Structures are given as C-alpha cells and as structure tokens.
Amino acid sequence: TKPCAGFVKLSGLLLATLFSWYLGYFLSALVSEEVLSASITNLQDIGKKPVIRAPAPKRQKCDHWSPCAPGSYAYRVLSGGGKEKLAKICFEDELLISEAKGNVGRGINIAIVNYTSNQLCIAFTDHSAEMVAFIENAPQGSLLFMVTHDDGSTRLKNDAKQVVEKLGSKEIKNMKFRSSWAFVAAKGFKLPDNIQKEKINHSDKNNRYGGWPAEIQIEGCIPRNLI
Ligand SMILES: *[C@@H]1O[C@H](CO)[C@@H](O)[C@H](O)[C@H]1NC(C)=O
Ligand SMILES: *[C@@H]1O[C@H](CO)[C@@H](O)[C@H](O)[C@H]1NC(C)=O
C-alpha cells in the first residue's frame, strides 16, 4: 500500500480563515497606540462612549508566539510528557497527530506532508520494520515529522536508525529507553540550516515525571519556495 494513499487536503475554507486571521493581525498592528488613544480622546470629547476594545490576544498557527512570515508553513512537534501528555504534530495549524485525533501511539509517531500541495498524509505509529518501509516509500518532495511518545527506542532496529540518519538525524543513534525525541526532515530537497530540526532529552529518574519522558518540542517556519 502507498503511504500517501489517504491524503486529506486542507480545505480552502480553512486556508481562507487562516489568511483572515493573519490580515487581522497586520491591520491591528498598523493602528498604533497613539492613534488608538487619540481616537479614544476624540470620542470622549464628543461625549460618546468609546467603542474601542483591547484587541483579543492573537493566537498564531500551531500556537507559535509570533506568526510565520507569509510564504512559509508553521510547524510544531511536541513529544509526549509523563504518562498523561500525548505527543502532537502540528502543521499549518492542523493537528496531524494528537490525542484528539486518537492517532498517537507509543513509540515513534510519523506524519508525512506533501510539501508542494500542502496535502497531509497519514499518521503512523510503530517502530518496527514497517517504519523503514514507510520512510522509504515517502515520495520525493515530502516533509517528514517524527516524535516519540513513551518509549521509541526498544523496538528501534539498526536499519530504521540508518534510514532516519540518512534523512539528517544526528540523535537517532543516541536514543535510549524513554528518551524524548522530535525531528523534522525533508525528502528530495533541503531544509534551511537555521530552523529547528531535532531535539532529544533522555529520561531521568529524577525528572519531574519520575523517569517518564519530559516533553520537548521543535517549532518554526518552513519557507514554501524550497523546491
Ligand atoms: C504532491 O503535490 C503535487 C502538487 O499538487 C503533485 O503534483 C504531486 O503528485 C504530489 N505528490 C504525491 C506523492 O502525491
Ligand atoms: C531535559 O529535561 C530536563 C527536565 O526534565 C531538563 O532539566 C534538561 O535541561 C533537559 N535537557 C535538555 C538537553 O533539554
């Protein structure tokens, strides 16, 4: 079976909504505080109730603190934490893998996105030989997001490590029992050097989860013009 047979396309509606948030952000940024307070004074002067309310805090795609530049994709990959917090993979504000979607599994979770069309491809959760086939079958021009929940090391074999290393991972060979690990890679093109691509944190019996993994994350913006 083809790994990308079940593509789901981001709907135009969703994109339009995201775009209008973005526009709202810029419009409100254009109205400086001086203009705001000046217009409040004016309104008070003519004896009318000011109608201007403080703008609601802007929520950015994938809960970033600041928005990605136009012409780039937002991503955030968050590993599981403790026993309760499940891993998440967010891309363009879509949760590809999450507890709510019910597709997080113990081990290494992988999501593949068609970089050109922004089509989302499957979630996969296992760490056996299937993982090698899954990664090798990912088409050229894909983004691959990977993240651990609970333990991703025990069933991780050398061939799988090599495949992930070939995608640019420097940490896959350092995975230990219940290490947290988050990784993004591109197949068939190169990601910029200056974006977050990989993090690992080894479990520690003295951590706040008593030896369960501590959550780690990578996030950033991927330009859309790399191919
Ligand atoms: C990815 O999307 C592009 C543009 O829509 C399309 O031409 C290409 O066939 C897609 N790749 C796969 C593997 O579906
Ligand atoms: C790993 O997590 C612990 C907290 O659980 C933290 O103190 C430590 O700095 C983290 N290490 C890295 C490399 O992020």
PDB file of C-alpha atoms and ligand atoms in Angstrom:
ATOM      1  CA  THR A   1       0.000   0.000   0.000  1.00  0.00           C
ATOM      2  CA  LYS A   2       1.158   3.505  -0.825  1.00  0.00           C
ATOM      3  CA  PRO A   3       1.922   5.612   2.224  1.00  0.00           C
ATOM      4  CA  CYS A   4       0.162   8.629   0.780  1.00  0.00           C
ATOM      5  CA  ALA A   5      -2.990   6.973  -0.483  1.00  0.00           C
ATOM      6  CA  GLY A   6      -5.093   8.611   2.179  1.00  0.00           C
ATOM      7  CA  PHE A   7      -4.234  12.254   1.540  1.00  0.00           C
ATOM      8  CA  VAL A   8      -6.519  14.829   3.045  1.00  0.00           C
ATOM      9  CA  LYS A   9      -6.348  18.249   1.520  1.00  0.00           C
ATOM     10  CA  LEU A  10      -6.514  21.329   3.704  1.00  0.00           C
ATOM     11  CA  SER A  11      -9.808  22.864   2.769  1.00  0.00           C
ATOM     12  CA  GLY A  12      -9.966  26.226   1.062  1.00  0.00           C
ATOM     13  CA  LEU A  13     -12.174  27.362   3.875  1.00  0.00           C
ATOM     14  CA  LEU A  14      -9.555  26.639   6.458  1.00  0.00           C
ATOM     15  CA  LEU A  15      -6.888  28.427   4.441  1.00  0.00           C
ATOM     16  CA  ALA A  16      -9.170  31.422   3.996  1.00  0.00           C
ATOM     17  CA  THR A  17      -9.761  31.537   7.729  1.00  0.00           C
ATOM     18  CA  LEU A  18      -6.094  31.388   8.494  1.00  0.00           C
ATOM     19  CA  PHE A  19      -5.464  34.133   5.991  1.00  0.00           C
ATOM     20  CA  SER A  20      -8.014  36.424   7.554  1.00  0.00           C
ATOM     21  CA  TRP A  21      -6.509  35.952  10.999  1.00  0.00           C
ATOM     22  CA  TYR A  22      -3.288  36.942   9.505  1.00  0.00           C
ATOM     23  CA  LEU A  23      -4.727  40.001   7.871  1.00  0.00           C
ATOM     24  CA  GLY A  24      -6.361  40.976  11.156  1.00  0.00           C
ATOM     25  CA  TYR A  25      -3.019  40.769  12.807  1.00  0.00           C
ATOM     26  CA  PHE A  26      -1.485  43.180  10.341  1.00  0.00           C
ATOM     27  CA  LEU A  27      -4.363  45.607  10.405  1.00  0.00           C
ATOM     28  CA  SER A  28      -4.274  45.801  14.170  1.00  0.00           C
ATOM     29  CA  ALA A  29      -0.513  46.211  14.104  1.00  0.00           C
ATOM     30  CA  LEU A  30      -0.934  49.143  11.735  1.00  0.00           C
ATOM     31  CA  VAL A  31      -3.133  51.020  14.183  1.00  0.00           C
ATOM     32  CA  SER A  32      -0.558  52.377  16.595  1.00  0.00           C
ATOM     33  CA  GLU A  33      -1.257  53.061  20.221  1.00  0.00           C
ATOM     34  CA  GLU A  34      -1.118  56.800  19.711  1.00  0.00           C
ATOM     35  CA  VAL A  35      -3.827  56.613  17.082  1.00  0.00           C
ATOM     36  CA  LEU A  36      -5.886  54.464  19.393  1.00  0.00           C
ATOM     37  CA  SER A  37      -5.609  56.748  22.389  1.00  0.00           C
ATOM     38  CA  ALA A  38      -6.127  59.825  20.223  1.00  0.00           C
ATOM     39  CA  SER A  39      -9.316  58.409  18.848  1.00  0.00           C
ATOM     40  CA  ILE A  40     -10.496  57.420  22.313  1.00  0.00           C
ATOM     41  CA  THR A  41      -9.944  61.014  23.480  1.00  0.00           C
ATOM     42  CA  ASN A  42     -11.854  62.304  20.495  1.00  0.00           C
ATOM     43  CA  LEU A  43     -14.726  60.011  21.191  1.00  0.00           C
ATOM     44  CA  GLN A  44     -14.817  61.078  24.814  1.00  0.00           C
ATOM     45  CA  ASP A  45     -14.646  64.708  23.769  1.00  0.00           C
ATOM     46  CA  ILE A  46     -17.803  64.435  21.818  1.00  0.00           C
ATOM     47  CA  GLY A  47     -19.414  62.713  24.747  1.00  0.00           C
ATOM     48  CA  LYS A  48     -19.773  59.264  23.297  1.00  0.00           C
ATOM     49  CA  LYS A  49     -18.846  56.014  24.899  1.00  0.00           C
ATOM     50  CA  PRO A  50     -15.579  54.735  23.494  1.00  0.00           C
ATOM     51  CA  VAL A  51     -16.293  51.673  21.435  1.00  0.00           C
ATOM     52  CA  ILE A  52     -12.737  50.561  21.073  1.00  0.00           C
ATOM     53  CA  ARG A  53     -11.914  47.425  22.963  1.00  0.00           C
ATOM     54  CA  ALA A  54      -8.494  45.964  23.604  1.00  0.00           C
ATOM     55  CA  PRO A  55      -7.789  43.521  20.803  1.00  0.00           C
ATOM     56  CA  ALA A  56      -8.034  39.874  21.803  1.00  0.00           C
ATOM     57  CA  PRO A  57      -4.643  38.218  22.093  1.00  0.00           C
ATOM     58  CA  LYS A  58      -3.623  36.894  18.722  1.00  0.00           C
ATOM     59  CA  ARG A  59      -3.387  33.164  18.511  1.00  0.00           C
ATOM     60  CA  GLN A  60      -0.856  32.093  15.942  1.00  0.00           C
ATOM     61  CA  LYS A  61      -0.807  28.940  13.882  1.00  0.00           C
ATOM     62  CA  CYS A  62       0.314  25.932  15.905  1.00  0.00           C
ATOM     63  CA  ASP A  63       0.390  28.179  18.989  1.00  0.00           C
ATOM     64  CA  HIS A  64       3.539  29.971  17.924  1.00  0.00           C
ATOM     65  CA  TRP A  65       4.352  33.156  19.831  1.00  0.00           C
ATOM     66  CA  SER A  66       4.804  35.141  16.661  1.00  0.00           C
ATOM     67  CA  PRO A  67       3.428  34.395  13.223  1.00  0.00           C
ATOM     68  CA  CYS A  68       5.435  32.812  10.436  1.00  0.00           C
ATOM     69  CA  ALA A  69       6.227  35.137   7.544  1.00  0.00           C
ATOM     70  CA  PRO A  70       3.835  34.923   4.613  1.00  0.00           C
ATOM     71  CA  GLY A  71       5.082  32.274   2.237  1.00  0.00           C
ATOM     72  CA  SER A  72       6.060  29.810   4.912  1.00  0.00           C
ATOM     73  CA  TYR A  73       4.498  26.879   6.728  1.00  0.00           C
ATOM     74  CA  ALA A  74       4.225  26.781  10.523  1.00  0.00           C
ATOM     75  CA  TYR A  75       5.128  23.586  12.346  1.00  0.00           C
ATOM     76  CA  ARG A  76       5.390  22.445  15.920  1.00  0.00           C
ATOM     77  CA  VAL A  77       6.347  18.979  17.057  1.00  0.00           C
ATOM     78  CA  LEU A  78       5.835  18.189  20.718  1.00  0.00           C
ATOM     79  CA  SER A  79       6.863  14.926  22.313  1.00  0.00           C
ATOM     80  CA  GLY A  80       4.862  13.136  24.940  1.00  0.00           C
ATOM     81  CA  GLY A  81       5.445  14.099  28.558  1.00  0.00           C
ATOM     82  CA  GLY A  82       4.955  11.909  31.591  1.00  0.00           C
ATOM     83  CA  LYS A  83       2.256   9.274  31.351  1.00  0.00           C
ATOM     84  CA  GLU A  84      -0.588  11.614  30.505  1.00  0.00           C
ATOM     85  CA  LYS A  85       0.546  14.104  27.885  1.00  0.00           C
ATOM     86  CA  LEU A  86       0.489  12.644  24.420  1.00  0.00           C
ATOM     87  CA  ALA A  87       2.648  13.732  21.512  1.00  0.00           C
ATOM     88  CA  LYS A  88       1.404  16.264  18.957  1.00  0.00           C
ATOM     89  CA  ILE A  89       2.426  17.156  15.441  1.00  0.00           C
ATOM     90  CA  CYS A  90       1.004  20.439  14.188  1.00  0.00           C
ATOM     91  CA  PHE A  91       1.442  21.699  10.625  1.00  0.00           C
ATOM     92  CA  GLU A  92      -0.244  24.867   9.349  1.00  0.00           C
ATOM     93  CA  ASP A  93      -2.478  24.734  12.410  1.00  0.00           C
ATOM     94  CA  GLU A  94      -3.690  21.234  11.599  1.00  0.00           C
ATOM     95  CA  LEU A  95      -3.017  18.610  14.234  1.00  0.00           C
ATOM     96  CA  LEU A  96      -1.768  15.747  12.126  1.00  0.00           C
ATOM     97  CA  ILE A  97      -1.183  13.604  15.163  1.00  0.00           C
ATOM     98  CA  SER A  98      -2.830  14.249  18.509  1.00  0.00           C
ATOM     99  CA  GLU A  99      -4.763  12.743  21.345  1.00  0.00           C
ATOM    100  CA  ALA A 100      -7.949  14.292  19.975  1.00  0.00           C
ATOM    101  CA  LYS A 101      -7.422  12.545  16.651  1.00  0.00           C
ATOM    102  CA  GLY A 102      -6.758   9.343  18.513  1.00  0.00           C
ATOM    103  CA  ASN A 103      -3.739   8.548  16.391  1.00  0.00           C
ATOM    104  CA  VAL A 104      -0.855   8.860  18.844  1.00  0.00           C
ATOM    105  CA  GLY A 105       0.852   5.630  19.712  1.00  0.00           C
ATOM    106  CA  ARG A 106       3.649   4.508  21.937  1.00  0.00           C
ATOM    107  CA  GLY A 107       6.884   4.598  20.051  1.00  0.00           C
ATOM    108  CA  ILE A 108       7.755   6.845  17.156  1.00  0.00           C
ATOM    109  CA  ASN A 109       4.888   8.708  15.518  1.00  0.00           C
ATOM    110  CA  ILE A 110       5.419   9.835  11.954  1.00  0.00           C
ATOM    111  CA  ALA A 111       3.439  12.188   9.734  1.00  0.00           C
ATOM    112  CA  ILE A 112       4.231  12.935   6.109  1.00  0.00           C
ATOM    113  CA  VAL A 113       3.151  16.042   4.240  1.00  0.00           C
ATOM    114  CA  ASN A 114       3.312  16.702   0.506  1.00  0.00           C
ATOM    115  CA  TYR A 115       5.400  19.857   0.548  1.00  0.00           C
ATOM    116  CA  THR A 116       4.150  21.242  -2.758  1.00  0.00           C
ATOM    117  CA  SER A 117       0.436  20.732  -2.379  1.00  0.00           C
ATOM    118  CA  ASN A 118       0.253  21.057   1.389  1.00  0.00           C
ATOM    119  CA  GLN A 119      -1.578  17.751   1.410  1.00  0.00           C
ATOM    120  CA  LEU A 120      -1.429  15.888   4.638  1.00  0.00           C
ATOM    121  CA  CYS A 121      -0.522  12.311   4.664  1.00  0.00           C
ATOM    122  CA  ILE A 122      -1.047   9.732   7.317  1.00  0.00           C
ATOM    123  CA  ALA A 123      -0.061   9.257  10.779  1.00  0.00           C
ATOM    124  CA  PHE A 124       1.810   6.143  11.625  1.00  0.00           C
ATOM    125  CA  THR A 125       2.802   4.758  14.909  1.00  0.00           C
ATOM    126  CA  ASP A 126       5.094   1.863  15.269  1.00  0.00           C
ATOM    127  CA  HIS A 127       8.779   1.313  15.471  1.00  0.00           C
ATOM    128  CA  SER A 128       9.408  -1.920  13.694  1.00  0.00           C
ATOM    129  CA  ALA A 129      10.435  -2.863  10.172  1.00  0.00           C
ATOM    130  CA  GLU A 130       7.309  -1.114   8.909  1.00  0.00           C
ATOM    131  CA  MET A 131       8.930   2.147   9.806  1.00  0.00           C
ATOM    132  CA  VAL A 132      11.741   1.579   7.324  1.00  0.00           C
ATOM    133  CA  ALA A 133       9.320   0.805   4.523  1.00  0.00           C
ATOM    134  CA  PHE A 134       7.153   3.748   5.458  1.00  0.00           C
ATOM    135  CA  ILE A 135      10.022   6.212   5.328  1.00  0.00           C
ATOM    136  CA  GLU A 136      11.499   4.720   2.191  1.00  0.00           C
ATOM    137  CA  ASN A 137       8.129   4.887   0.431  1.00  0.00           C
ATOM    138  CA  ALA A 138       7.618   8.542   1.300  1.00  0.00           C
ATOM    139  CA  PRO A 139       7.622  10.374  -2.035  1.00  0.00           C
ATOM    140  CA  GLN A 140      10.263  12.897  -3.027  1.00  0.00           C
ATOM    141  CA  GLY A 141       9.084  16.345  -2.051  1.00  0.00           C
ATOM    142  CA  SER A 142       7.772  15.253   1.354  1.00  0.00           C
ATOM    143  CA  LEU A 143       8.169  16.705   4.800  1.00  0.00           C
ATOM    144  CA  LEU A 144       8.521  14.064   7.487  1.00  0.00           C
ATOM    145  CA  PHE A 145       7.718  14.831  11.097  1.00  0.00           C
ATOM    146  CA  MET A 146       8.642  12.307  13.790  1.00  0.00           C
ATOM    147  CA  VAL A 147       8.100  12.310  17.509  1.00  0.00           C
ATOM    148  CA  THR A 148       8.212   9.901  20.395  1.00  0.00           C
ATOM    149  CA  HIS A 149       5.561   9.035  22.877  1.00  0.00           C
ATOM    150  CA  ASP A 150       6.634   6.923  25.850  1.00  0.00           C
ATOM    151  CA  ASP A 151       9.459   4.772  24.528  1.00  0.00           C
ATOM    152  CA  GLY A 152      10.705   4.815  20.959  1.00  0.00           C
ATOM    153  CA  SER A 153      13.978   3.002  21.428  1.00  0.00           C
ATOM    154  CA  THR A 154      13.294  -0.559  22.443  1.00  0.00           C
ATOM    155  CA  ARG A 155      12.000  -1.791  19.114  1.00  0.00           C
ATOM    156  CA  LEU A 156      14.059   0.574  17.015  1.00  0.00           C
ATOM    157  CA  LYS A 157      16.374  -1.560  14.922  1.00  0.00           C
ATOM    158  CA  ASN A 158      19.590  -0.545  13.219  1.00  0.00           C
ATOM    159  CA  ASP A 159      18.080  -0.439   9.742  1.00  0.00           C
ATOM    160  CA  ALA A 160      15.457   2.036  10.941  1.00  0.00           C
ATOM    161  CA  LYS A 161      18.119   4.143  12.630  1.00  0.00           C
ATOM    162  CA  GLN A 162      20.111   4.226   9.411  1.00  0.00           C
ATOM    163  CA  VAL A 163      17.133   5.360   7.373  1.00  0.00           C
ATOM    164  CA  VAL A 164      16.460   8.192   9.820  1.00  0.00           C
ATOM    165  CA  GLU A 165      20.130   9.102   9.958  1.00  0.00           C
ATOM    166  CA  LYS A 166      20.153   9.358   6.180  1.00  0.00           C
ATOM    167  CA  LEU A 167      17.417  11.975   6.484  1.00  0.00           C
ATOM    168  CA  GLY A 168      19.795  14.071   8.574  1.00  0.00           C
ATOM    169  CA  SER A 169      19.218  12.925  12.145  1.00  0.00           C
ATOM    170  CA  LYS A 170      22.171  13.277  14.483  1.00  0.00           C
ATOM    171  CA  GLU A 171      20.406  11.863  17.525  1.00  0.00           C
ATOM    172  CA  ILE A 172      18.556   8.749  16.404  1.00  0.00           C
ATOM    173  CA  LYS A 173      21.541   6.593  17.298  1.00  0.00           C
ATOM    174  CA  ASN A 174      21.592   8.099  20.792  1.00  0.00           C
ATOM    175  CA  MET A 175      18.022   7.108  21.619  1.00  0.00           C
ATOM    176  CA  LYS A 176      17.722   5.384  24.957  1.00  0.00           C
ATOM    177  CA  PHE A 177      14.837   3.946  26.903  1.00  0.00           C
ATOM    178  CA  ARG A 178      12.134   6.642  27.128  1.00  0.00           C
ATOM    179  CA  SER A 179      14.214   9.364  25.514  1.00  0.00           C
ATOM    180  CA  SER A 180      12.026  12.157  24.141  1.00  0.00           C
ATOM    181  CA  TRP A 181      12.819  12.925  20.544  1.00  0.00           C
ATOM    182  CA  ALA A 182      11.373  15.294  17.946  1.00  0.00           C
ATOM    183  CA  PHE A 183      12.589  15.559  14.373  1.00  0.00           C
ATOM    184  CA  VAL A 184      11.668  17.112  11.043  1.00  0.00           C
ATOM    185  CA  ALA A 185      13.257  16.220   7.722  1.00  0.00           C
ATOM    186  CA  ALA A 186      12.711  16.790   4.037  1.00  0.00           C
ATOM    187  CA  LYS A 187      12.950  14.185   1.343  1.00  0.00           C
ATOM    188  CA  GLY A 188      14.103  15.327  -2.090  1.00  0.00           C
ATOM    189  CA  PHE A 189      15.016  18.865  -1.044  1.00  0.00           C
ATOM    190  CA  LYS A 190      16.948  20.633   1.698  1.00  0.00           C
ATOM    191  CA  LEU A 191      15.569  22.457   4.706  1.00  0.00           C
ATOM    192  CA  PRO A 192      17.260  25.740   5.693  1.00  0.00           C
ATOM    193  CA  ASP A 193      20.118  25.360   8.172  1.00  0.00           C
ATOM    194  CA  ASN A 194      18.689  27.855  10.630  1.00  0.00           C
ATOM    195  CA  ILE A 195      15.434  26.136  11.572  1.00  0.00           C
ATOM    196  CA  GLN A 196      14.908  23.740  14.474  1.00  0.00           C
ATOM    197  CA  LYS A 197      15.089  20.211  13.168  1.00  0.00           C
ATOM    198  CA  GLU A 198      15.828  17.898  16.042  1.00  0.00           C
ATOM    199  CA  LYS A 199      15.872  17.655  19.828  1.00  0.00           C
ATOM    200  CA  ILE A 200      16.390  14.847  22.273  1.00  0.00           C
ATOM    201  CA  ASN A 201      16.088  14.597  26.025  1.00  0.00           C
ATOM    202  CA  HIS A 202      16.991  11.393  27.826  1.00  0.00           C
ATOM    203  CA  SER A 203      14.713  10.211  30.556  1.00  0.00           C
ATOM    204  CA  ASP A 204      15.981  10.694  34.031  1.00  0.00           C
ATOM    205  CA  LYS A 205      14.534   9.065  37.122  1.00  0.00           C
ATOM    206  CA  ASN A 206      14.995  12.351  38.966  1.00  0.00           C
ATOM    207  CA  ASN A 207      12.985  14.426  36.482  1.00  0.00           C
ATOM    208  CA  ARG A 208       9.566  15.829  37.319  1.00  0.00           C
ATOM    209  CA  TYR A 209       7.890  12.759  35.852  1.00  0.00           C
ATOM    210  CA  GLY A 210       9.867  10.257  37.882  1.00  0.00           C
ATOM    211  CA  GLY A 211      11.597   8.741  34.882  1.00  0.00           C
ATOM    212  CA  TRP A 212       8.814   9.096  32.334  1.00  0.00           C
ATOM    213  CA  PRO A 213       9.858  11.242  29.384  1.00  0.00           C
ATOM    214  CA  ALA A 214       9.960  15.028  29.786  1.00  0.00           C
ATOM    215  CA  GLU A 215       8.300  16.833  26.893  1.00  0.00           C
ATOM    216  CA  ILE A 216      10.446  18.588  24.332  1.00  0.00           C
ATOM    217  CA  GLN A 217       9.491  20.415  21.187  1.00  0.00           C
ATOM    218  CA  ILE A 218      10.763  21.820  17.952  1.00  0.00           C
ATOM    219  CA  GLU A 219       8.922  24.548  16.122  1.00  0.00           C
ATOM    220  CA  GLY A 220       9.448  27.028  13.362  1.00  0.00           C
ATOM    221  CA  CYS A 221       8.568  28.138   9.878  1.00  0.00           C
ATOM    222  CA  ILE A 222       9.460  26.336   6.650  1.00  0.00           C
ATOM    223  CA  PRO A 223       9.674  28.517   3.547  1.00  0.00           C
ATOM    224  CA  ARG A 224       7.383  27.398   0.744  1.00  0.00           C
ATOM    225  CA  ASN A 225       9.827  28.067  -2.061  1.00  0.00           C
ATOM    226  CA  LEU A 226      12.456  25.413  -1.398  1.00  0.00           C
ATOM    227  CA  ILE A 227      11.591  23.307  -4.444  1.00  0.00           C
TER     228      ILE A 227
HETATM  229  C1  LIG B   1       2.266  16.427  -4.256  1.00  0.00           C
HETATM  230  O1  LIG B   1       1.541  17.513  -4.725  1.00  0.00           O
HETATM  231  C2  LIG B   1       1.862  17.913  -6.033  1.00  0.00           C
HETATM  232  C3  LIG B   1       1.095  19.184  -6.345  1.00  0.00           C
HETATM  233  O2  LIG B   1      -0.287  19.012  -6.131  1.00  0.00           O
HETATM  234  C4  LIG B   1       1.528  16.778  -7.004  1.00  0.00           C
HETATM  235  O3  LIG B   1       1.900  17.154  -8.310  1.00  0.00           O
HETATM  236  C5  LIG B   1       2.287  15.536  -6.565  1.00  0.00           C
HETATM  237  O4  LIG B   1       1.908  14.454  -7.365  1.00  0.00           O
HETATM  238  C6  LIG B   1       2.002  15.216  -5.115  1.00  0.00           C
HETATM  239  N1  LIG B   1       2.826  14.105  -4.709  1.00  0.00           N
HETATM  240  C7  LIG B   1       2.317  12.963  -4.280  1.00  0.00           C
HETATM  241  C8  LIG B   1       3.276  11.898  -3.968  1.00  0.00           C
HETATM  242  O5  LIG B   1       1.117  12.782  -4.157  1.00  0.00           O
HETATM  243  C1  LIG B   2      15.897  17.519  29.771  1.00  0.00           C
HETATM  244  O1  LIG B   2      14.830  17.725  30.647  1.00  0.00           O
HETATM  245  C2  LIG B   2      15.183  18.184  31.943  1.00  0.00           C
HETATM  246  C3  LIG B   2      13.931  18.409  32.730  1.00  0.00           C
HETATM  247  O2  LIG B   2      13.085  17.349  32.688  1.00  0.00           O
HETATM  248  C4  LIG B   2      15.939  19.463  31.873  1.00  0.00           C
HETATM  249  O3  LIG B   2      16.365  19.829  33.154  1.00  0.00           O
HETATM  250  C5  LIG B   2      17.100  19.324  30.944  1.00  0.00           C
HETATM  251  O4  LIG B   2      17.692  20.570  30.781  1.00  0.00           O
HETATM  252  C6  LIG B   2      16.649  18.805  29.615  1.00  0.00           C
HETATM  253  N1  LIG B   2      17.787  18.628  28.759  1.00  0.00           N
HETATM  254  C7  LIG B   2      17.807  19.074  27.519  1.00  0.00           C
HETATM  255  C8  LIG B   2      19.044  18.776  26.761  1.00  0.00           C
HETATM  256  O5  LIG B   2      16.860  19.659  27.013  1.00  0.00           O
END
